[in-house]
mmCIF file of C-alpha atoms in Angstrom:
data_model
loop_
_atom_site.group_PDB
_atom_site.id
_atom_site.type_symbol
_atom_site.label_atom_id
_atom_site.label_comp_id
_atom_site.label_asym_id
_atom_site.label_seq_id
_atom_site.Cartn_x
_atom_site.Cartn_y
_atom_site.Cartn_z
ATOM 1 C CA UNK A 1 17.552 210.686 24.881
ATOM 2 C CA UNK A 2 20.047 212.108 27.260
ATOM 3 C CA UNK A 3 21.610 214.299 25.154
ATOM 4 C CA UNK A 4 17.537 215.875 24.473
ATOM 5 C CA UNK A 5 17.042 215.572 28.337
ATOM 6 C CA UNK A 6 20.311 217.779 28.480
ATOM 7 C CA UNK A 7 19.317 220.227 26.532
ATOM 8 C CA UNK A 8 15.941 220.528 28.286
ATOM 9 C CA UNK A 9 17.851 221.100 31.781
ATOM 10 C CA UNK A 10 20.800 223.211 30.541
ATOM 11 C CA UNK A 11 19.607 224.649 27.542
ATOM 12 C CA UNK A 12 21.045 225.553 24.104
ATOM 13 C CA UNK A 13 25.084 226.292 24.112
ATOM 14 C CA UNK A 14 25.831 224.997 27.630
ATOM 15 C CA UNK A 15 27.523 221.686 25.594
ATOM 16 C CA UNK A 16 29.558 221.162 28.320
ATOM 17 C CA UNK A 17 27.107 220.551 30.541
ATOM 18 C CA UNK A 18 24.947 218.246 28.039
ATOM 19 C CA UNK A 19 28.740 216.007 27.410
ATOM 20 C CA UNK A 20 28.532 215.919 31.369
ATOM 21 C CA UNK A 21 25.236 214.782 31.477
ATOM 22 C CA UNK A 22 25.476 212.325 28.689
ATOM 23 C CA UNK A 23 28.945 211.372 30.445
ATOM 24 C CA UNK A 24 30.056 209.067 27.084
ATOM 25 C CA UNK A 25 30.101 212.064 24.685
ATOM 26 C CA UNK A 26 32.900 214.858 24.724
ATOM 27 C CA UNK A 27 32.080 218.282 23.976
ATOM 28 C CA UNK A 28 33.163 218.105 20.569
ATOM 29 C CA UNK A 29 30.952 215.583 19.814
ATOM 30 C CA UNK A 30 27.959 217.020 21.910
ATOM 31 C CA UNK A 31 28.380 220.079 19.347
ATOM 32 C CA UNK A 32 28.652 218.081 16.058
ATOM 33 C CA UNK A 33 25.462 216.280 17.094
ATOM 34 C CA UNK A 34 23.510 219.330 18.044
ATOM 35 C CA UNK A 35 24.567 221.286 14.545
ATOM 36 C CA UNK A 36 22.991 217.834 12.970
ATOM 37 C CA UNK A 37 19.985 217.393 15.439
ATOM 38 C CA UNK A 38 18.946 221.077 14.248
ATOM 39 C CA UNK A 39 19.378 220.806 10.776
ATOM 40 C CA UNK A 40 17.458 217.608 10.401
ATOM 41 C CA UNK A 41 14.466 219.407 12.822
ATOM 42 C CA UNK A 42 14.457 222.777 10.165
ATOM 43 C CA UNK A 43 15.049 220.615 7.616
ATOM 44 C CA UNK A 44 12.000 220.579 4.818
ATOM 45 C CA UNK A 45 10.048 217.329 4.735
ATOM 46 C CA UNK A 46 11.198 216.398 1.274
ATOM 47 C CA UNK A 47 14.324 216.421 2.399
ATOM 48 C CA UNK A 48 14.095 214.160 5.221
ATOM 49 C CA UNK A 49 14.978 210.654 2.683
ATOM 50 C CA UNK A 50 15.024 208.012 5.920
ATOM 51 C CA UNK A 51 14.203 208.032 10.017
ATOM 52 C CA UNK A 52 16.981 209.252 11.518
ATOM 53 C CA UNK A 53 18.099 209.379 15.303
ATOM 54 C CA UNK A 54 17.886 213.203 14.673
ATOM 55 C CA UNK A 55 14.364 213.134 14.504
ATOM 56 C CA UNK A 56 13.499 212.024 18.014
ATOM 57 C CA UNK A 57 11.781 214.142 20.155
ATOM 58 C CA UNK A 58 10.976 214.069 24.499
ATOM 59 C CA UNK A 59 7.024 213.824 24.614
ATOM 60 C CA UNK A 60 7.122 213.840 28.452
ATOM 61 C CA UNK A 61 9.625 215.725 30.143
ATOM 62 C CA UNK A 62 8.533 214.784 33.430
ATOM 63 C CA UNK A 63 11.814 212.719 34.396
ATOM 64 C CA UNK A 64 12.684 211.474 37.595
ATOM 65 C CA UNK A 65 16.806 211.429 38.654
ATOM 66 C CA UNK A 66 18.252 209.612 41.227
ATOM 67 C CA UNK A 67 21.396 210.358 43.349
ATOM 68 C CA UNK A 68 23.516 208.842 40.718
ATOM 69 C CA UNK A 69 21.508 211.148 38.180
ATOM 70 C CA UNK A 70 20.497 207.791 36.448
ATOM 71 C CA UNK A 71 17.285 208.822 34.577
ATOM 72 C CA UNK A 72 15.086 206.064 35.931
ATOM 73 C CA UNK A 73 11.893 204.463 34.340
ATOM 74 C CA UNK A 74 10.808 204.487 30.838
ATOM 75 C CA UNK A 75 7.523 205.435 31.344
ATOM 76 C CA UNK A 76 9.216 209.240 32.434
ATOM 77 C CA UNK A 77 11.199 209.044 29.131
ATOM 78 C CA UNK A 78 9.420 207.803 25.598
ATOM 79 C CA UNK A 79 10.874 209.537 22.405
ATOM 80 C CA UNK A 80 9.624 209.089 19.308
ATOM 81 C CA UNK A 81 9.777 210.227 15.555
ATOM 82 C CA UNK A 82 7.608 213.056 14.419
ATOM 83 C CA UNK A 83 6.343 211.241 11.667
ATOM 84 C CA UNK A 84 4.907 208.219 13.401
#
């Protein structure tokens, strides 16, 4: 979820601020997960075997940060997979 709600506020290729966001997640890894998040999205159905965490989406982007820039209350935040 943070790493979608980071790409929602920085957009694509500002990693660096997405790692910073996510705060457990270096750049490196921010990258490697974004090359995988987009494949499985353009990926063909067929494809797709099992669910993945790749799959999850932001249905409500209306998210409310406190000082700490703790994302607070799950009813802001609900992800789900596009196939449910």
């Amino acid at each position: 979820r943070l790493f979608l709600i980071g790409l929602q506020q920085h957009g694509i290729g500002k990693w660096k601020a997405i790692s910073e966001r996510i705060g457990t997640k270096s750049r490196t890894q921010v990258v490697s997960h974004a090359r995988k998040f987009f494949a499985r999205q353009n990926a063909a159905p067929e494809k797709k075997k099992r669910r993945s965490i790749h799959d999850m989406v932001l249905e409500d982007m209306n998210i409310v940060i406190d000082r700490t820039n703790a994302v607070r209350g799950p009813q802001n935040v609900t992800a789900r997979h596009p196939d449910r």
